[in-house]
Amino acid sequence: MIREAQELFDAILPKSAAADRRAKVQRSKWSERHRLHVLLDVAKASAGILPNRIREPWLLAELSAIIDVVKIWKKEPNWREIEPSLVNSSDFSHVVATLMVAEHLRESGHKVQLIPTTANASPDLRVQAIGGKQSWIQIECKQPKILSGKPFKLSSAEALKVVNQTMRKGKRQLGNKQPGMLAICTYNQAEPNLDVLRQAIVTRLGYTSRAELAGIIMFSLNNLVTMKPGELNFSPILRFEFMKNPAYFGPIEISDAARSDESLGTGHIIGTQVKEPLTEIVVDDFTLLQREVGKSILDAKSATSTKELESNTRVRAERLPSFKEHPVERAVVVWEGSQYSRFFKGEGNLNYVCGNCGTCLAERVWKLSCSNIIVQCPTCGLYSEFPVVDPSSFAITQNIGIEPAIYRFANTVFVKRGICLIGVGRRFSRP
């Protein structure tokens, strides 16, 4: 491994050696030095004391995994643009984690592009969806320092701080126009820490309104320890888990179905499940609307995690603009049931209320659940209008177009994540 690493990083080691020597003189912690030099030092120390014992075998497993992934991606045409980033000690582990995420997705059948660092903010990867128009989804990888060194007990507050910082910093790279994902990359973290981080991700996604963020990948490089009589083996093991953003209504659907793979570890794998589903229907009466909404069901994972998401969702109220004039040639919803409950209800993070009297008209829905629809408040009688959303936001998702008419509700319509109810004109056509 020592010889292979020296050959593989022949352009990196000389350029990063001086900075690492200074870090040694200053007695910096090993986690603050250049990771490649730390791993090689451990390998050389182990080579000098074998066969009696071995230094930090988990670090040798990490070196083995790094060598494997760099050997593959060094053959790519744009490697010369990526390689200089490995010289910087703070960038090395980030680049390696990005390569590991990229290689997993490529092995799963996706076309993957590495995006070199430039003066302008940009994501780390682009991944092409399977099916549909084969659109691209962006991925920004982050490796928090607190989760890349020596294992420790991670608190809920620390985990939530990590997720908040990741979302804030990643927003600049991903922007707000194209679908994207964040990847939080960790190294050598115990299962309790990953559990705490997973819960923090679910909690934080529960109250975001970023409709372009598909969700967050939790990627971990750990070590599989196998024990035999007189023998202790450490092997690198990769694990991917994907947590959906409940507010995401974008064109690309990410499945989090679990898949077991001995070479990659176990977990919720993003594999050939990055797809572009498309269903569009136009309705012109209340019964048909209820039927079409009911036909769209959540996947099994979402259904089982509904209570968890709901308990972690922070709901805020938003007043809709109200007016007295009776709307013409619009989709208008009025209440004719015996006792008013809500026009629409979901498991999202928004309560839409009448702009005049504050009556709740839509409970726990998402920003893109309703667009260009007018409701008559059952309390004050004024009309309120759901905001008109840019059609590009829901151009190829699960759309239900509602033609201009009076829709008389006798009970609540339950909306689901990813379904957009859109008031449309008589001649509806796909955007």
CSV table of N, CA and C in Angstrom, one decimal, residues 4 8 42 112 127 146 205 212 229 245 266 275 298 303 325 328 334 382 402 408:
chain,number,residue,atom,x,y,z
A,4,GLU,N,2.2,1.7,-3.5
A,4,GLU,CA,1.1,2.1,-4.4
A,4,GLU,C,0.7,3.5,-4.2
A,8,LEU,N,0.8,6.6,-6.8
A,8,LEU,CA,-0.5,7.2,-7.2
A,8,LEU,C,-0.6,8.7,-6.9
A,42,VAL,N,1.3,6.1,9.4
A,42,VAL,CA,0.8,5.0,10.1
A,42,VAL,C,1.2,3.7,9.4
A,112,VAL,N,-22.2,10.0,-14.2
A,112,VAL,CA,-21.7,11.0,-13.1
A,112,VAL,C,-20.7,11.9,-13.7
A,127,VAL,N,-25.4,14.2,-11.4
A,127,VAL,CA,-25.8,12.8,-11.6
A,127,VAL,C,-27.0,12.8,-12.5
A,146,ILE,N,-15.7,17.8,12.7
A,146,ILE,CA,-16.1,17.1,13.9
A,146,ILE,C,-16.4,15.6,13.7
A,205,LEU,N,-34.9,18.7,8.2
A,205,LEU,CA,-35.6,18.7,6.9
A,205,LEU,C,-37.1,18.9,7.2
A,212,GLU,N,-36.3,22.9,-3.8
A,212,GLU,CA,-35.4,22.4,-4.8
A,212,GLU,C,-34.4,21.4,-4.2
A,229,PRO,N,-9.5,-16.7,15.6
A,229,PRO,CA,-8.5,-17.0,16.6
A,229,PRO,C,-7.1,-16.5,16.2
A,245,ASN,N,-36.4,15.3,1.7
A,245,ASN,CA,-36.9,16.6,2.2
A,245,ASN,C,-38.4,16.6,1.9
A,266,THR,N,-24.3,-1.8,4.2
A,266,THR,CA,-25.8,-1.8,4.1
A,266,THR,C,-26.3,-0.5,4.5
A,275,LYS,N,-35.0,8.5,-10.5
A,275,LYS,CA,-35.9,8.5,-11.6
A,275,LYS,C,-36.7,9.8,-11.8
A,298,LEU,N,-48.1,7.2,-1.1
A,298,LEU,CA,-46.7,7.3,-0.7
A,298,LEU,C,-46.0,6.0,-0.7
A,303,ALA,N,-44.5,6.1,4.2
A,303,ALA,CA,-45.7,5.8,5.0
A,303,ALA,C,-45.3,5.4,6.4
A,325,GLU,N,-64.6,40.5,-4.5
A,325,GLU,CA,-65.2,40.2,-5.8
A,325,GLU,C,-65.3,38.8,-6.1
A,328,VAL,N,-64.0,35.1,-11.7
A,328,VAL,CA,-64.6,34.6,-13.0
A,328,VAL,C,-63.6,33.8,-13.7
A,334,VAL,N,-65.5,26.2,-2.6
A,334,VAL,CA,-66.4,26.6,-1.5
A,334,VAL,C,-66.8,25.5,-0.6
A,382,LEU,N,-65.1,36.0,2.4
A,382,LEU,CA,-64.2,36.5,1.5
A,382,LEU,C,-63.4,35.4,0.7
A,402,ILE,N,-56.7,21.7,-12.2
A,402,ILE,CA,-58.1,21.9,-11.8
A,402,ILE,C,-58.7,23.0,-12.7
A,408,ARG,N,-67.5,22.3,-4.9
A,408,ARG,CA,-68.2,22.3,-3.6
A,408,ARG,C,-67.7,21.2,-2.7
